[in-house]
Amino acid sequence: MHQVKREIKIQYHLKHPNILRLMGYFHDQQRVYIILEFAEGGDLYDRMKKKWKYVRQLVDGLSYCHAKRIADFGWAVVSARPRRETICGTLD
């Protein structure tokens, strides 16, 4: 549940015209329900096939997240450093 709360907190602070706003959330014992801003116009994939401007807006939104140092590998992570470092193996 800690990771879900972190994800919700990060989503709440994103304010960009090409990223859906988090309106709220609630949960029961089994699930977390996230309420997002209404996205008019139906399925994004079908719209992307018809109009490439949505692809450009998506890239713009992702660039915004990158500038905020938010990377998504399943769960969102906010990093203060420009690069992430992982050490594998035994330390000498």
Coordinates of N, CA and C in Angstrom, one line a residue:
M1 N 0.8 -1.2 0.0 CA 0.0 0.0 0.0 C 0.9 1.3 0.0
H2 N 2.1 1.2 0.6 CA 3.0 2.3 0.6 C 3.3 2.8 -0.8
Q3 N 3.6 1.9 -1.7 CA 3.9 2.2 -3.1 C 2.7 2.9 -3.8
V4 N 1.5 2.4 -3.5 CA 0.3 3.0 -4.1 C 0.1 4.4 -3.7
K5 N 0.3 4.6 -2.4 CA 0.2 6.0 -1.8 C 1.2 6.9 -2.4
R6 N 2.4 6.4 -2.6 CA 3.5 7.3 -3.2 C 3.1 7.6 -4.7
E7 N 2.6 6.6 -5.4 CA 2.1 6.8 -6.8 C 1.0 7.9 -6.9
I8 N 0.1 7.8 -5.9 CA -1.0 8.8 -5.9 C -0.5 10.2 -5.6
K9 N 0.4 10.3 -4.6 CA 1.0 11.6 -4.2 C 1.7 12.2 -5.4
I10 N 2.5 11.4 -6.2 CA 3.2 11.9 -7.3 C 2.2 12.4 -8.4
Q11 N 1.2 11.6 -8.7 CA 0.2 11.9 -9.7 C -0.6 13.2 -9.3
Y12 N -0.9 13.4 -8.0 CA -1.6 14.5 -7.6 C -0.8 15.8 -7.9
H13 N 0.5 15.8 -7.9 CA 1.3 17.0 -8.1 C 1.6 17.3 -9.5
L14 N 1.2 16.4 -10.4 CA 1.4 16.7 -11.9 C 0.3 17.6 -12.4
K15 N 0.8 18.7 -12.9 CA -0.2 19.7 -13.5 C 0.3 20.1 -14.8
H16 N -0.2 19.4 -15.8 CA 0.2 19.6 -17.2 C -1.1 19.4 -18.1
P17 N -1.2 20.2 -19.2 CA -2.4 20.1 -20.0 C -2.6 18.7 -20.7
N18 N -1.5 18.0 -20.8 CA -1.5 16.7 -21.5 C -1.4 15.5 -20.6
I19 N -1.6 15.7 -19.3 CA -1.6 14.6 -18.3 C -2.9 14.8 -17.6
L20 N -3.7 13.7 -17.5 CA -5.0 13.7 -16.7 C -4.7 14.0 -15.3
R21 N -5.5 14.9 -14.7 CA -5.4 15.3 -13.3 C -6.0 14.2 -12.4
L22 N -5.4 14.0 -11.3 CA -6.0 13.1 -10.3 C -7.0 13.9 -9.5
M23 N -8.3 13.4 -9.5 CA -9.3 14.1 -8.9 C -9.6 13.5 -7.4
G24 N -9.2 12.3 -7.2 CA -9.3 11.7 -5.9 C -9.1 10.2 -6.0
Y25 N -9.2 9.6 -4.8 CA -9.1 8.1 -4.8 C -9.8 7.6 -3.5
F26 N -10.1 6.3 -3.5 CA -10.6 5.6 -2.4 C -10.2 4.2 -2.5
H27 N -10.4 3.4 -1.4 CA -10.0 2.0 -1.4 C -10.9 1.2 -0.5
D28 N -10.9 -0.1 -0.8 CA -11.6 -1.0 0.1 C -10.5 -2.0 0.5
Q29 N -10.8 -3.2 1.0 CA -9.8 -4.1 1.5 C -9.0 -4.7 0.4
Q30 N -9.5 -4.7 -0.8 CA -8.8 -5.4 -1.9 C -8.3 -4.5 -3.0
R31 N -8.9 -3.4 -3.2 CA -8.5 -2.5 -4.4 C -8.4 -1.1 -4.0
V32 N -7.6 -0.4 -4.8 CA -7.5 1.1 -4.8 C -8.2 1.6 -6.0
Y33 N -9.1 2.6 -5.9 CA -9.8 3.2 -7.0 C -9.3 4.6 -7.2
I34 N -8.8 4.9 -8.4 CA -8.2 6.2 -8.7 C -9.2 6.9 -9.6
I35 N -9.6 8.1 -9.3 CA -10.5 9.0 -10.0 C -9.7 10.0 -10.8
L36 N -9.7 9.9 -12.1 CA -9.0 10.8 -13.0 C -9.9 11.8 -13.7
E37 N -9.4 12.9 -14.1 CA -10.1 13.9 -14.9 C -10.8 13.2 -16.1
F38 N -11.9 13.6 -16.5 CA -12.6 13.0 -17.7 C -11.8 13.3 -19.0
A39 N -11.6 12.3 -19.7 CA -10.9 12.5 -21.0 C -11.9 12.3 -22.1
E40 N -12.3 13.4 -22.7 CA -13.3 13.4 -23.8 C -12.8 12.8 -25.0
G41 N -13.6 12.0 -25.8 CA -13.2 11.6 -27.1 C -12.9 10.1 -27.2
G42 N -13.0 9.3 -26.2 CA -12.8 7.9 -26.3 C -11.4 7.4 -26.2
D43 N -11.2 6.2 -26.8 CA -9.9 5.5 -26.6 C -8.7 6.2 -27.3
L44 N -7.7 6.4 -26.5 CA -6.5 7.1 -27.0 C -5.8 6.4 -28.2
Y45 N -5.7 5.1 -28.1 CA -5.0 4.3 -29.2 C -5.7 4.6 -30.6
D46 N -7.0 4.5 -30.6 CA -7.7 4.8 -31.9 C -7.5 6.2 -32.4
R47 N -7.5 7.2 -31.4 CA -7.3 8.6 -31.8 C -5.9 8.8 -32.3
M48 N -4.9 8.1 -31.7 CA -3.5 8.3 -32.1 C -3.3 7.8 -33.5
K49 N -4.0 6.7 -33.9 CA -3.9 6.2 -35.3 C -4.4 7.3 -36.2
K50 N -5.4 8.0 -35.8 CA -6.1 9.0 -36.7 C -5.4 10.3 -36.7
K51 N -4.9 10.7 -35.6 CA -4.3 12.1 -35.5 C -3.0 12.0 -34.7
W52 N -1.9 12.3 -35.4 CA -0.6 12.2 -34.8 C -0.3 13.3 -33.8
K53 N -1.1 14.4 -33.8 CA -0.9 15.5 -32.8 C -1.0 14.9 -31.4
Y54 N -1.8 13.9 -31.2 CA -1.8 13.3 -29.8 C -0.5 12.6 -29.4
V55 N 0.1 12.1 -30.4 CA 1.4 11.5 -30.1 C 2.4 12.6 -29.7
R56 N 2.4 13.7 -30.3 CA 3.2 14.8 -29.9 C 2.9 15.3 -28.5
Q57 N 1.6 15.4 -28.2 CA 1.2 15.8 -26.9 C 1.6 14.8 -25.8
L58 N 1.6 13.5 -26.1 CA 2.0 12.5 -25.2 C 3.5 12.6 -24.9
V59 N 4.3 12.9 -26.0 CA 5.7 13.1 -25.8 C 6.0 14.3 -25.0
D60 N 5.2 15.3 -25.2 CA 5.4 16.6 -24.4 C 5.1 16.3 -23.0
G61 N 4.1 15.5 -22.7 CA 3.8 15.2 -21.3 C 4.8 14.3 -20.6
L62 N 5.4 13.4 -21.4 CA 6.5 12.6 -20.9 C 7.7 13.4 -20.6
S63 N 8.0 14.3 -21.5 CA 9.1 15.2 -21.3 C 9.0 16.1 -20.0
Y64 N 7.8 16.5 -19.8 CA 7.5 17.2 -18.5 C 7.8 16.3 -17.3
C65 N 7.3 15.1 -17.4 CA 7.6 14.1 -16.3 C 9.1 14.0 -16.1
H66 N 9.8 13.8 -17.2 CA 11.3 13.7 -17.2 C 11.9 14.9 -16.5
A67 N 11.5 16.1 -16.8 CA 12.0 17.3 -16.3 C 11.8 17.4 -14.8
K68 N 10.7 16.7 -14.3 CA 10.4 16.7 -12.8 C 11.1 15.5 -12.2
R69 N 12.0 14.8 -12.9 CA 12.8 13.7 -12.5 C 11.8 12.5 -12.0
I70 N 10.8 12.3 -12.7 CA 9.9 11.2 -12.5 C 10.1 10.2 -13.5
A71 N 10.4 9.0 -13.1 CA 10.6 7.8 -14.0 C 9.6 6.7 -13.6
D72 N 9.0 6.0 -14.5 CA 8.1 5.0 -14.2 C 8.5 3.6 -14.6
F73 N 8.8 2.8 -13.7 CA 9.2 1.4 -13.9 C 8.2 0.5 -13.2
G74 N 6.9 0.8 -13.4 CA 5.9 0.0 -12.7 C 5.3 0.9 -11.6
W75 N 6.2 1.5 -10.8 CA 5.8 2.4 -9.8 C 6.6 3.7 -10.0
A76 N 6.0 4.8 -9.8 CA 6.7 6.1 -10.1 C 7.8 6.3 -9.0
V77 N 8.8 6.9 -9.4 CA 9.9 7.2 -8.5 C 10.4 8.7 -8.8
V78 N 10.5 9.5 -7.7 CA 11.0 10.8 -7.9 C 12.5 10.8 -7.4
S79 N 13.3 11.3 -8.3 CA 14.8 11.3 -8.0 C 15.3 12.7 -8.0
A80 N 16.1 13.0 -6.9 CA 16.7 14.4 -6.9 C 17.9 14.5 -7.7
R81 N 18.5 13.3 -8.1 CA 19.7 13.3 -8.9 C 19.4 13.1 -10.4
P82 N 20.2 13.7 -11.3 CA 19.9 13.6 -12.7 C 20.1 12.2 -13.2
R83 N 20.9 11.4 -12.6 CA 21.1 10.0 -13.0 C 20.9 9.0 -11.8
R84 N 20.3 7.9 -12.1 CA 20.1 6.8 -11.1 C 21.3 5.9 -11.2
E85 N 21.8 5.5 -10.0 CA 22.9 4.6 -10.0 C 22.6 3.3 -9.3
T86 N 22.9 2.2 -9.9 CA 22.7 0.9 -9.3 C 24.0 0.1 -9.3
I87 N 24.3 -0.4 -8.1 CA 25.6 -1.2 -8.0 C 25.2 -2.7 -7.9
C88 N 25.7 -3.5 -8.8 CA 25.4 -4.9 -8.8 C 26.7 -5.6 -8.4
G89 N 26.5 -6.7 -7.7 CA 27.7 -7.5 -7.3 C 28.1 -7.2 -5.9
T90 N 29.3 -7.7 -5.5 CA 29.9 -7.6 -4.2 C 30.8 -6.3 -4.2
L91 N 30.6 -5.5 -3.1 CA 31.4 -4.4 -2.9 C 32.8 -4.8 -2.4
D92 N 33.9 -4.2 -3.0 CA 35.2 -4.5 -2.5 C 35.7 -3.5 -1.5

